[in-house]
Coordinates of C-alpha atoms in Angstrom, one line a residue:
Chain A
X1 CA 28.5 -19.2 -41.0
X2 CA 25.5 -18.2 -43.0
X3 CA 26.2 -17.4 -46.9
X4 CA 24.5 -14.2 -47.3
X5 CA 22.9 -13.7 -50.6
X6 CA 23.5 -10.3 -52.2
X7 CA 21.8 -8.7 -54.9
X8 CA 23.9 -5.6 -56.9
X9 CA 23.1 -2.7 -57.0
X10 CA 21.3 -1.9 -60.4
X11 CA 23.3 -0.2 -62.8
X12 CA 20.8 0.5 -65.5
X13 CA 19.3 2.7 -63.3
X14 CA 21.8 5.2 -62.8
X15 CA 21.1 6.9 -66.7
X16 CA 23.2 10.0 -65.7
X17 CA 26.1 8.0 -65.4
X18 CA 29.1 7.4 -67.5
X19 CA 28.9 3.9 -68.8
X20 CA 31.3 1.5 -67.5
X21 CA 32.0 -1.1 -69.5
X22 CA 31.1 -4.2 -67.1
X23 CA 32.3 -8.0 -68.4
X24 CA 29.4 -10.2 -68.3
X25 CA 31.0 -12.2 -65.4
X26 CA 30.9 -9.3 -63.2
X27 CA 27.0 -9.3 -62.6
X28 CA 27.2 -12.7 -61.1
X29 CA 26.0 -12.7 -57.2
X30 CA 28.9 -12.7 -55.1
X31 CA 28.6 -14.0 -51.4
X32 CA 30.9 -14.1 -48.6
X33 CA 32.0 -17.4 -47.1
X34 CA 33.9 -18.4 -44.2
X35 CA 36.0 -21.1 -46.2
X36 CA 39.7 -20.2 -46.3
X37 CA 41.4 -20.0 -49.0
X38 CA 44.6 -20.9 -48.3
X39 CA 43.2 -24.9 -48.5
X40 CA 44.2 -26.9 -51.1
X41 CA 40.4 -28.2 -51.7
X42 CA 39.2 -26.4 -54.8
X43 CA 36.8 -24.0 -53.8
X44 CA 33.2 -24.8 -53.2
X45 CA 31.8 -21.3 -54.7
X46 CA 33.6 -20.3 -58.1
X47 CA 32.1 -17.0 -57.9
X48 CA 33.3 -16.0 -54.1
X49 CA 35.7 -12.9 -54.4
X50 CA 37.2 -13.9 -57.8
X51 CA 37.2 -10.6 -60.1
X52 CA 39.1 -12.5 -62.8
X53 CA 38.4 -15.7 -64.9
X54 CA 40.2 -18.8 -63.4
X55 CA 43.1 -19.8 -65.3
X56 CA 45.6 -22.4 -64.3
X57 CA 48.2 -20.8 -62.0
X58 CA 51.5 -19.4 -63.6
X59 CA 52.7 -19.3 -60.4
X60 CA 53.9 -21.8 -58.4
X61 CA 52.7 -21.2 -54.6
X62 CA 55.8 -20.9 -52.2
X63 CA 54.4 -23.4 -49.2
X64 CA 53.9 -21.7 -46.5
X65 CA 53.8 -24.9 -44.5
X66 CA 53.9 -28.2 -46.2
X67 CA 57.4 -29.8 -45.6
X68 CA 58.5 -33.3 -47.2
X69 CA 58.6 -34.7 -43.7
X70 CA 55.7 -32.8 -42.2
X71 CA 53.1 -34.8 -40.0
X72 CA 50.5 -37.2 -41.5
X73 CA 47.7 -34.2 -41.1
X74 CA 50.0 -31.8 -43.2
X75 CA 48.6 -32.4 -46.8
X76 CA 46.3 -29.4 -46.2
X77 CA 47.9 -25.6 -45.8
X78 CA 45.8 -25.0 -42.8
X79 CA 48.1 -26.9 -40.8
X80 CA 49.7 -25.0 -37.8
X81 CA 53.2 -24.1 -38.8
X82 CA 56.1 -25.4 -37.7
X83 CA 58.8 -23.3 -35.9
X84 CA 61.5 -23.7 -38.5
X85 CA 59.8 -24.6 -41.7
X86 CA 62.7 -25.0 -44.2
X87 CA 60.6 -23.2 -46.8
X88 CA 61.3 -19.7 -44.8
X89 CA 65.1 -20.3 -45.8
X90 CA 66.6 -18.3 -48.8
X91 CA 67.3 -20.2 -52.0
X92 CA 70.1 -19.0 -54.5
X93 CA 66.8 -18.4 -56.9
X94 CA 65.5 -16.0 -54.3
X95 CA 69.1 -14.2 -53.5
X96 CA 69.1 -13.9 -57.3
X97 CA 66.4 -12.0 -57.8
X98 CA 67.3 -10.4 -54.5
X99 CA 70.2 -9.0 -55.9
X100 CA 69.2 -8.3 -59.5
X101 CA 66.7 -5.8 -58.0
X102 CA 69.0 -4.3 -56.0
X103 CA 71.2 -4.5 -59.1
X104 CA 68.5 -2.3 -60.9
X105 CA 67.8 0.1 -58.3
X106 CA 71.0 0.8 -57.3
X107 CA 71.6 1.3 -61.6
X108 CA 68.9 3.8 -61.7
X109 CA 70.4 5.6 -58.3
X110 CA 73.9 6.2 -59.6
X111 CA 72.5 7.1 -63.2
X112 CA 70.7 9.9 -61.7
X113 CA 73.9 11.2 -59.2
X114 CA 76.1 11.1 -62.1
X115 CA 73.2 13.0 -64.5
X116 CA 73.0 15.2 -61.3
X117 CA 76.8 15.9 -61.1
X118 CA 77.0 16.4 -65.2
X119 CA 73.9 19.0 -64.8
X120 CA 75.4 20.3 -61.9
X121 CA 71.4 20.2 -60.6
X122 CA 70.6 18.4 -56.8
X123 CA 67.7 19.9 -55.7
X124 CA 65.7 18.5 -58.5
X125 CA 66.9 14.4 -58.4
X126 CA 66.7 14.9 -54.4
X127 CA 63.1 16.2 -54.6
X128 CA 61.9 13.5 -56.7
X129 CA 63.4 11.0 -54.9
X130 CA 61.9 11.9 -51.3
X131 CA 58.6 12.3 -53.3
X132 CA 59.5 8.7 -54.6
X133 CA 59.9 7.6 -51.1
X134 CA 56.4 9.3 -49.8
X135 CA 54.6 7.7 -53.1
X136 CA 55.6 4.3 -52.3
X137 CA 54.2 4.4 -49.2
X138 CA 50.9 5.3 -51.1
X139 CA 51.8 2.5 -53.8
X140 CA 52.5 -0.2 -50.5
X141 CA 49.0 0.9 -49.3
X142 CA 47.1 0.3 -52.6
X143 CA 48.7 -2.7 -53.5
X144 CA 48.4 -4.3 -50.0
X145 CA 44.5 -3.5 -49.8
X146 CA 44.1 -5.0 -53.4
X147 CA 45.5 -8.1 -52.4
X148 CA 44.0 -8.2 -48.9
X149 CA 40.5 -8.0 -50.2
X150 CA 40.4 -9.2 -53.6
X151 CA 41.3 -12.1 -55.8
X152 CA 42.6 -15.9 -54.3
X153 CA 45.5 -18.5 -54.9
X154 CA 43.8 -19.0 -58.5
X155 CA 43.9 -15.6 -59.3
X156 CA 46.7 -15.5 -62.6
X157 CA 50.3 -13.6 -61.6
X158 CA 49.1 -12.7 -58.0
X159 CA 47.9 -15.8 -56.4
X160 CA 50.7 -16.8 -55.0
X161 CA 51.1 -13.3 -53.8
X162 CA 47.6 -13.4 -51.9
X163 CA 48.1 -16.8 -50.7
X164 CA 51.0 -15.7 -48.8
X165 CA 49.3 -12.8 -47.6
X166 CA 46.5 -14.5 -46.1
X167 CA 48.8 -16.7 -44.8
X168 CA 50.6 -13.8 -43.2
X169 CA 47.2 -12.7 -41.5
X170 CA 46.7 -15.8 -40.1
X171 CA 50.6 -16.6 -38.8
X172 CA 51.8 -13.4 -38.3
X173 CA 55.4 -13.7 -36.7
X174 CA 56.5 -16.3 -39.9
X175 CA 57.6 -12.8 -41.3
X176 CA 60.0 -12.6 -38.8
X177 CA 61.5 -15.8 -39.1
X178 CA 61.5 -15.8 -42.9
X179 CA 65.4 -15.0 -44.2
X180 CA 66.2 -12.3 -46.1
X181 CA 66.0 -12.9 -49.7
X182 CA 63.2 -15.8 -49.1
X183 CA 60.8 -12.3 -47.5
X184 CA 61.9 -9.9 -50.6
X185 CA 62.2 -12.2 -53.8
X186 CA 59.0 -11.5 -55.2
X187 CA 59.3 -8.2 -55.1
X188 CA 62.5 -8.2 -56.3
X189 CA 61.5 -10.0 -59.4
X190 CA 58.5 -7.5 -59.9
X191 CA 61.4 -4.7 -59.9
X192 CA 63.6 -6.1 -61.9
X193 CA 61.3 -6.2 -64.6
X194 CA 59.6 -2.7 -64.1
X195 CA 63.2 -0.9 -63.3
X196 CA 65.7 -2.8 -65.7
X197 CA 64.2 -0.9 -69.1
X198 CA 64.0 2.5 -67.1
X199 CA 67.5 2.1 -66.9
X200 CA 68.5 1.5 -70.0
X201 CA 66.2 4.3 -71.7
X202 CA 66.2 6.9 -69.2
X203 CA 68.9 9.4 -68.9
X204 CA 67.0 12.1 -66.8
X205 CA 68.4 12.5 -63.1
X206 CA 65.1 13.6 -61.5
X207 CA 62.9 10.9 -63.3
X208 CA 66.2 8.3 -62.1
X209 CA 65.9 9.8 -58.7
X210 CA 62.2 9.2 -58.9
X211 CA 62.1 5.3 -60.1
X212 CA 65.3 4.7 -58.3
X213 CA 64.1 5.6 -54.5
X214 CA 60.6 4.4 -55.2
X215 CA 61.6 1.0 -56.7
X216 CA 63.5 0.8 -53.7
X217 CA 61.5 1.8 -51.1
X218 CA 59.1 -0.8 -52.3
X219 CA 61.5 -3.7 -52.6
X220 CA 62.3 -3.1 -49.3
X221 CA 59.4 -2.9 -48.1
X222 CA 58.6 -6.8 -46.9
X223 CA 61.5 -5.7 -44.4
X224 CA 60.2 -3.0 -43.5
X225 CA 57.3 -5.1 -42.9
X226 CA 58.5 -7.5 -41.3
X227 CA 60.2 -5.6 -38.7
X228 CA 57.5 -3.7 -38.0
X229 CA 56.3 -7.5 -36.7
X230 CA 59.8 -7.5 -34.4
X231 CA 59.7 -6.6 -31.1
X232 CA 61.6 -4.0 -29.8
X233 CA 64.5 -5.6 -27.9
X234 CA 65.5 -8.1 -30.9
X235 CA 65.5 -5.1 -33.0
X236 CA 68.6 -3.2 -34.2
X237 CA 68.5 0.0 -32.8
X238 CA 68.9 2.2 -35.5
X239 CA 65.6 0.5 -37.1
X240 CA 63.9 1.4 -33.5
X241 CA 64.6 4.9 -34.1
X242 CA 63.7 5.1 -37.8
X243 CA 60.4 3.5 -36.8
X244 CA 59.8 6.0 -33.7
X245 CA 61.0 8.6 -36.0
X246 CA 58.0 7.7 -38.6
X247 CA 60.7 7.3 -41.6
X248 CA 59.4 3.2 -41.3
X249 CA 56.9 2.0 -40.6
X250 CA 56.2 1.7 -36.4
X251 CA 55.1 -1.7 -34.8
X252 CA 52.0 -0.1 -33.3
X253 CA 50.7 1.4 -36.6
X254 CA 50.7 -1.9 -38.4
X255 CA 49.9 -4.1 -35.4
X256 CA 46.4 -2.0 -35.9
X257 CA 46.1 -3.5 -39.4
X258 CA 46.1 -7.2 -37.6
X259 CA 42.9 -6.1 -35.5
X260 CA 39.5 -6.1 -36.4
X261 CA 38.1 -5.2 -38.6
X262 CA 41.0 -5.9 -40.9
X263 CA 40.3 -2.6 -43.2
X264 CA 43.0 0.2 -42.1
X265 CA 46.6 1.1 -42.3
X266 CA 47.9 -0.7 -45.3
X267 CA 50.6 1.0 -46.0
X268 CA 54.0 -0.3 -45.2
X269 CA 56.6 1.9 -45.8
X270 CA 56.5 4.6 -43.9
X271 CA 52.9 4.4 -42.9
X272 CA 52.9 8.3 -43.2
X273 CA 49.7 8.1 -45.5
X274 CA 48.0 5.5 -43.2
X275 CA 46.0 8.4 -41.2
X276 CA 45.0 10.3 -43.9
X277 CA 43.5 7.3 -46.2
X278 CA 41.9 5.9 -42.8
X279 CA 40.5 9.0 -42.0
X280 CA 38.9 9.6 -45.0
X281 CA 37.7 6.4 -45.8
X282 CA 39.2 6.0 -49.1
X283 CA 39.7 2.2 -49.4
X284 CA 36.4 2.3 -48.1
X285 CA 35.0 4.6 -50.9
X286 CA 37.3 2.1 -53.1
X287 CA 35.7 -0.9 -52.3
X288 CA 31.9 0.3 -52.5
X289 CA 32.6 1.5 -56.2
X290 CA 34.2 -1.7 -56.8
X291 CA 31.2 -3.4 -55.5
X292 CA 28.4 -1.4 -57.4
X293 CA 30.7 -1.5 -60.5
X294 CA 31.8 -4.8 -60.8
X295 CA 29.8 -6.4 -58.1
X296 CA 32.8 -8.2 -55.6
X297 CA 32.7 -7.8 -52.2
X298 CA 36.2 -7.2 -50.3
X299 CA 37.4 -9.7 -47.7
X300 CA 36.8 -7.1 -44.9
X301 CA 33.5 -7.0 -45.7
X302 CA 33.0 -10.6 -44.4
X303 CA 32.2 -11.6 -40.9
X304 CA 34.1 -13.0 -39.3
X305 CA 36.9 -13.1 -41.2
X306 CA 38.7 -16.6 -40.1
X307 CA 40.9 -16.2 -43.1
X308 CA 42.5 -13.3 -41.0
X309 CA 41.8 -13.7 -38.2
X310 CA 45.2 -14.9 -36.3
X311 CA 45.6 -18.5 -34.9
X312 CA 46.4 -18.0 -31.7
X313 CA 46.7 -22.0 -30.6
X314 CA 50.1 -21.9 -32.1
X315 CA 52.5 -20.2 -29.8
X316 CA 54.5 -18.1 -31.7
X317 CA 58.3 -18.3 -30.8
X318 CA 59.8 -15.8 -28.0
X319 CA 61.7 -13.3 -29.4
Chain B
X1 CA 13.0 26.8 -48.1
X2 CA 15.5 23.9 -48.6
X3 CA 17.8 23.8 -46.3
X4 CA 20.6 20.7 -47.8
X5 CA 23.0 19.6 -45.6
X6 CA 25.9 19.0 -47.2
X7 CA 28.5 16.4 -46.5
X8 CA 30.6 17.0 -43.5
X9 CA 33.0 14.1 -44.2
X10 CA 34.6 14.4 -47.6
X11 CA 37.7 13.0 -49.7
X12 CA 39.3 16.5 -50.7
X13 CA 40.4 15.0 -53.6
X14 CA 38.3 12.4 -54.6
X15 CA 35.0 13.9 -54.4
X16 CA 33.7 16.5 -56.3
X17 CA 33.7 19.7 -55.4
X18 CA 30.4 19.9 -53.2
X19 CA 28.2 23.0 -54.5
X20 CA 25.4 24.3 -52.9
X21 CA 22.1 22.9 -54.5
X22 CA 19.8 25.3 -55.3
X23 CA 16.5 24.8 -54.2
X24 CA 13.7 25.8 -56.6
X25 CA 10.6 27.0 -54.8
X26 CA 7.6 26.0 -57.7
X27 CA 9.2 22.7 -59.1
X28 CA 7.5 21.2 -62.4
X29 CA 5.9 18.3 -60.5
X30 CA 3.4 17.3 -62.7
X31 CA 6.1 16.7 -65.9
X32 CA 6.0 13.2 -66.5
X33 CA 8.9 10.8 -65.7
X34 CA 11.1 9.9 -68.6
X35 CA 14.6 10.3 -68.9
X36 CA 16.1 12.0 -66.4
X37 CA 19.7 13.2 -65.6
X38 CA 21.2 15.2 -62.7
X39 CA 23.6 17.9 -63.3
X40 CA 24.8 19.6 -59.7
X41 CA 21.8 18.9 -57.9
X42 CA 19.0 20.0 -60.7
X43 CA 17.3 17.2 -62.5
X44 CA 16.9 17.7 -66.3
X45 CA 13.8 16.2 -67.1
X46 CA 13.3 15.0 -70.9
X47 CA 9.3 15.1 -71.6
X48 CA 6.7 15.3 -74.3
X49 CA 4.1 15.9 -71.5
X50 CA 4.4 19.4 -70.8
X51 CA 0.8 21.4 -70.0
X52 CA 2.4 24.1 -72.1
X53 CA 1.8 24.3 -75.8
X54 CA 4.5 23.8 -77.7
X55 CA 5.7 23.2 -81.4
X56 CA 8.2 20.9 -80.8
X57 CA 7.2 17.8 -79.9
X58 CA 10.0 17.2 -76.8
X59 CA 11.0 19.8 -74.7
X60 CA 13.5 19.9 -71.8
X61 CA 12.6 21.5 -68.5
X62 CA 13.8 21.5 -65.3
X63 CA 12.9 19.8 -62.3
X64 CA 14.0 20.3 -59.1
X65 CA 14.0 17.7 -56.6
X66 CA 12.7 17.2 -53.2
X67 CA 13.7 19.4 -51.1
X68 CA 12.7 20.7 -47.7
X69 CA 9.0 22.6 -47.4
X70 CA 8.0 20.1 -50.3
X71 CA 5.3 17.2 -50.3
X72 CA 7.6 14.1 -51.9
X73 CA 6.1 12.2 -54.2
X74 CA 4.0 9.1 -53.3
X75 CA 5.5 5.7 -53.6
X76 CA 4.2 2.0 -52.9
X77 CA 6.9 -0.4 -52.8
X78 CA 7.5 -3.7 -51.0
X79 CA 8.7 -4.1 -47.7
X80 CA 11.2 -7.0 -46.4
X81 CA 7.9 -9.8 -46.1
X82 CA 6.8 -8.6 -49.4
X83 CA 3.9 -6.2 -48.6
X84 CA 3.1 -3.5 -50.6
X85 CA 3.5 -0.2 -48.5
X86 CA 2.6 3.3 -49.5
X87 CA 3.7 6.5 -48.4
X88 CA 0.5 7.5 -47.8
X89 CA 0.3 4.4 -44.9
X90 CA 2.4 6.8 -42.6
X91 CA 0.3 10.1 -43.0
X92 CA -0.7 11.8 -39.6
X93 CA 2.8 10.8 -37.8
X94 CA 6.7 12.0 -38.7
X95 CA 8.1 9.4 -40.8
X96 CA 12.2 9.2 -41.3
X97 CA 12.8 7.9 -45.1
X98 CA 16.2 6.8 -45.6
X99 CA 17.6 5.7 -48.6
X100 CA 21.3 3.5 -48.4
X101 CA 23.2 2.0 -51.1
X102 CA 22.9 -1.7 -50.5
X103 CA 22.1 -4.1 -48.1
X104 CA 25.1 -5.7 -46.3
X105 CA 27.9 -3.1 -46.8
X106 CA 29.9 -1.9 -43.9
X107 CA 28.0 1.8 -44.0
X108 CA 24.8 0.6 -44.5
X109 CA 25.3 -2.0 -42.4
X110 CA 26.5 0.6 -39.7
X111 CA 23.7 3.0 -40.3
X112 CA 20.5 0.5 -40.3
X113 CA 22.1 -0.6 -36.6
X114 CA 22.1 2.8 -35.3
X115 CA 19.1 3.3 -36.4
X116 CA 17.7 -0.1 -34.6
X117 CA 20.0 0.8 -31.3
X118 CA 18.1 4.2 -31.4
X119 CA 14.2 3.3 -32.6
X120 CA 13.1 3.5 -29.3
X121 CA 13.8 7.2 -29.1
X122 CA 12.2 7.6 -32.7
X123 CA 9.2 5.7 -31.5
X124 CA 9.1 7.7 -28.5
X125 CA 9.1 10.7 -30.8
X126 CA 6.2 8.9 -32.3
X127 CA 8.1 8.6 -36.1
X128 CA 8.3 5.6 -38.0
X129 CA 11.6 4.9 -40.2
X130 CA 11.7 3.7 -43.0
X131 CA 14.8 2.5 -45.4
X132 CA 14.9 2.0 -49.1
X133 CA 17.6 0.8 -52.1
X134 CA 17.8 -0.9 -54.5
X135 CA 18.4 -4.3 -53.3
X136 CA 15.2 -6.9 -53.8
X137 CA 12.7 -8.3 -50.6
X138 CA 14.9 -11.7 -49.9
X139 CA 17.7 -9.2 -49.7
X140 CA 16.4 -7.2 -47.3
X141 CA 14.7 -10.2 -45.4
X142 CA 18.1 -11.5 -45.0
X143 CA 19.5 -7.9 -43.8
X144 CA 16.7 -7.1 -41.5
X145 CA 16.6 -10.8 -39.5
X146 CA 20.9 -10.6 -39.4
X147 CA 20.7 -7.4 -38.0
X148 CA 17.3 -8.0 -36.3
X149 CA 15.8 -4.6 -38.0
X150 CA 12.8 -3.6 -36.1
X151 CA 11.5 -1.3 -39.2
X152 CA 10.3 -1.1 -42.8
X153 CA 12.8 -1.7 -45.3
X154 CA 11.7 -1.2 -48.6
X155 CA 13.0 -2.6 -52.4
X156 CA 13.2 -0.1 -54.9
X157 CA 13.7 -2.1 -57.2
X158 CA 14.9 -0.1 -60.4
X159 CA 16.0 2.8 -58.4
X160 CA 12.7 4.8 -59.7
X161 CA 11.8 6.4 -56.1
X162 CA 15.6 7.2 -55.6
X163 CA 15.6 9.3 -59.0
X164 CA 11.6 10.5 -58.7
X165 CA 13.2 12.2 -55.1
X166 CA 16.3 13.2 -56.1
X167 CA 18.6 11.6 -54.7
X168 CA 22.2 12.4 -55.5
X169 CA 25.1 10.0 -56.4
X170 CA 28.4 10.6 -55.0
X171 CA 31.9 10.1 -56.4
X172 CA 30.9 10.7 -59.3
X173 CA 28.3 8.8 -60.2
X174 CA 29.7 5.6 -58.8
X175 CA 27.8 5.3 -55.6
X176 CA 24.2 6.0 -54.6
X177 CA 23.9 8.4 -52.4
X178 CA 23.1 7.9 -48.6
X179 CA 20.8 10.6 -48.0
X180 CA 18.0 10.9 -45.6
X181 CA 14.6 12.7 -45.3
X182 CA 12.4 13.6 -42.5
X183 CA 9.2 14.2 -43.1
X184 CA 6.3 15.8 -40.5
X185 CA 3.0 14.9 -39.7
X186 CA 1.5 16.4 -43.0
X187 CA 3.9 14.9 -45.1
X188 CA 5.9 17.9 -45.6
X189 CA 9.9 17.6 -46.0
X190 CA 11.9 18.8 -42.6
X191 CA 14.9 17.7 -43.0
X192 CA 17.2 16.6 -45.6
X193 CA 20.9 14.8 -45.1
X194 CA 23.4 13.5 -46.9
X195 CA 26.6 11.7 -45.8
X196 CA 28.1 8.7 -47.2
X197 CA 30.7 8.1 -45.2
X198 CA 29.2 9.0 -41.8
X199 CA 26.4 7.1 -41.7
X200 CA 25.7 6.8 -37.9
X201 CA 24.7 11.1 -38.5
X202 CA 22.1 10.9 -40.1
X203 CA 20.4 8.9 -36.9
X204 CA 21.3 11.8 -34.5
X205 CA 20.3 14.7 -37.0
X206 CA 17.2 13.3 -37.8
X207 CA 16.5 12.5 -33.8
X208 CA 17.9 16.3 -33.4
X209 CA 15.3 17.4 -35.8
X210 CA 12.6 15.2 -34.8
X211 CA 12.6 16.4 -31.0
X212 CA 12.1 19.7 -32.3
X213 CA 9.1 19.1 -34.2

């Protein structure tokens, strides 16, 4: 695959416009490649789709794939998976943080019923929390595209987090297979952090209703995910009917996310704002600004994408 | 007359809102290019050059840019091998001047192919295109032998043509804007579009136009 040389778009041309400020790094030439970057090999073009400075990890990379007694051609994480890979099992670490965000979202929940039921308000706490629950599927979206299309396993706090996700694009049905806590940890431990001191310092039962359905919506949404990866017959059937209903997130929605050209319906809660940030091209919009402002190109800009694209010599399991 | 097509695809909440740019019918083309800033379609022009007497030695006037009816003005940039072309080369036929944000993004990208899948019918209409930004000659080598370009593609480098014509930014600033130009046999203006997000419309609006020239 070619490495197409790309020249940014001049910004001291554009006079009119509001300065940005613009780190120096970001005027380097950025070009797509087709290495992966899910290899262990350091990569061959420092520059390729980094928008940060490398810094060693702080996070350790969950293995996707490598197991102690994996096969001699194993040392690289392009290996094909295999069909039960201890490292989709839950540890206690990940039920720990598992249940400390649950801990914290179910806090800020019954701060803001019992708020509610001192004020003797409902509609207020109940409105914010089914606007929490349509903002997170805006906040699922955002966050997915970012770490789709920008940033690599070097990147500092969410390298391990795009790691994985490339690694999702590429295996696909490992979501189903991964246990509970093992899929939701990470979020978990993001929501913990974010939700803990709204709990202690907030008292208001709307703003509580607010954090507590959002925060909770978005833990739970690498389950919501990763049924929306299930099939229907191995499915429980009340998640079948929340996902016809369009409360989750429905198979066929995201399945169009694992097409080409790898650029629409990121969002994974409900998917309800999927349609309307497709139709009007706003990660789109997104990622051109990004690239005349700070000169990186997003992964689905790159043809073709064999980081995404799904391996389809390894036969998934039947479900 | 100008006749400015506005976007037909916009982010209701992203975008600004879309006014209609007023054309102005005598435009101060012979104020010399300095400084320039655009402010809802009219382009503030800061010049010492002015043929009017004045006492103070800058003054700012207002000039509008091209618009339809108008003669553009004349450029000579480089095309994709590195020749110097001119404007003036294309006098005595319809020329399409398009100007894109970048080489190798996914509108661009889309928009320079519809315009290859569709040069026969422009040739047939006996235009040329043409398509200019910002990006330098290996860049648009590069673009045109990937996508196997049959037509000019020009570097402006410095974005001076984009500004000298007028062309707008969108989202504020952020993006230059995809807008596109036909132009008749005299060199007059016959069309202008603009659509950032649509890009494969501007090949069937300028075709639309072009067949009724």
């Amino acid at each position: 695959m070619a490495i197409l040389p790309h020249h940014k778009y001049p910004l001291r041309s554009l006079e009119h416009v509001p300065t940005c400020h613009h780190p120096s790094w970001s005027r380097a030439r950025v070009t797509c490649s087709a290495t992966t970057t899910t290899s262990t090999k350091p990569m061959s073009n420092p520059d390729q789709l980094i928008i940060e400075p490398r810094l060693d990890r702080l996070v350790t990379t969950p293995s996707l794939l490598v197991t102690p007694t994996s096969s001699p051609s194993t040392s690289s994480r392009n290996t094909s998976p295999l069909l039960n890979d201890p490292n989709w099992l839950s540890t206690w670490s990940h039920r720990a943080w598992v249940a400390t965000g649950c801990t914290t979202v179910l806090i800020s929940l019954a701060k803001s019923m019992v708020a509610a039921a001192n004020s003797h308000i409902w509609l207020e706490p109940m409105l914010a929390g089914y606007i929490g629950y349509i903002l997170s599927d805006l906040g699922s979206g955002v966050y997915h595209w970012g770490i789709d299309n920008y940033g690599d396993a070097s990147t500092p706090i969410f390298g391990s987090q795009i790691e994985a996700f490339q690694g999702h694009h590429k295996w696909p049905w490992i979501i189903t297979r991964r246990q509970f806590a093992n899929n939701l940890h990470a979020l978990a431990r993001a929501i913990t952090f974010v939700v803990l001191p709204i709990d202690i310092l907030c008292d208001d039962p709307t703003l509580q209703g607010f954090v507590g359905v959002c925060s909770g919506c978005i833990m739970f949404s690498q389950q919501f995910h990763a049924w929306a990866h299930g099939t229907k017959s191995k499915l429980p059937p009340p998640v079948v009917a929340l996902q016809e209903a369009g409360v989750l997130v429905s198979r066929m929605q995201h399945s169009a996310h694992h097409r080409q050209p790898y650029n629409n319906n990121y969002c994974i809660v409900s998917g309800i704002w999927n349609e309307f940030l497709d139709k009007q091209k706003v990660f789109e919009a997104l990622e051109m600004v990004l690239f005349f402002k700070l000169g990186v190109r997003p992964r689905s800009w790159c043809e073709p994408i064999s980081d995404w694209t799904e391996e389809t010599e390894t036969p998934s399991p039947v479900h | 007359m100008a006749t400015l097509t506005l976007p037909k695809h916009s982010l209701p909440s992203l975008l600004p809102s879309q006014t209609p740019r007023t054309p102005f019918s005598q435009s101060l083309s012979f104020v010399s290019k300095s400084s320039q800033s655009q402010f809802f379609g009219l382009t503030f022009s800061f010049s010492s050059n002015l043929p009017i007497p004045s006492s103070t030695p800058a003054k700012t006037s207002i000039v509008a840019k091209v618009n339809k009816g108008q003669v553009p003005p004349s450029f000579t940039l480089k095309d994709q091998d590195g020749k110097t072309v001119s404007l003036s080369k294309f006098k005595g036929k319809p020329v399409v001047v398009y100007f894109y944000p970048a080489d190798e993004t996914p509108g661009c990208t889309k928009q320079a192919c519809a315009f290859r899948d569709s040069y026969e019918k422009f040739k047939k209409a006996g235009a040329e295109v043409v398509g200019i930004s910002g990006d330098d000659t290996s860049s648009h080598k590069a673009f045109a032998k990937k996508y196997k370009l049959p037509y000019t593609l020009l570097s402006d480098e410095g974005n001076k043509v984009r500004k000298e014509w007028g062309v707008p930014s969108d989202l504020f600033g952020t993006l230059p804007g995809r807008q596109t130009y036909v132009l008749d046999k005299k060199g007059e203006v016959q069309l202008v579009y603009n659509n950032q997000f649509q890009p494969e419309k501007h090949i069937d609006e300028t075709l639309k136009l072009l067949q009724s020239l």
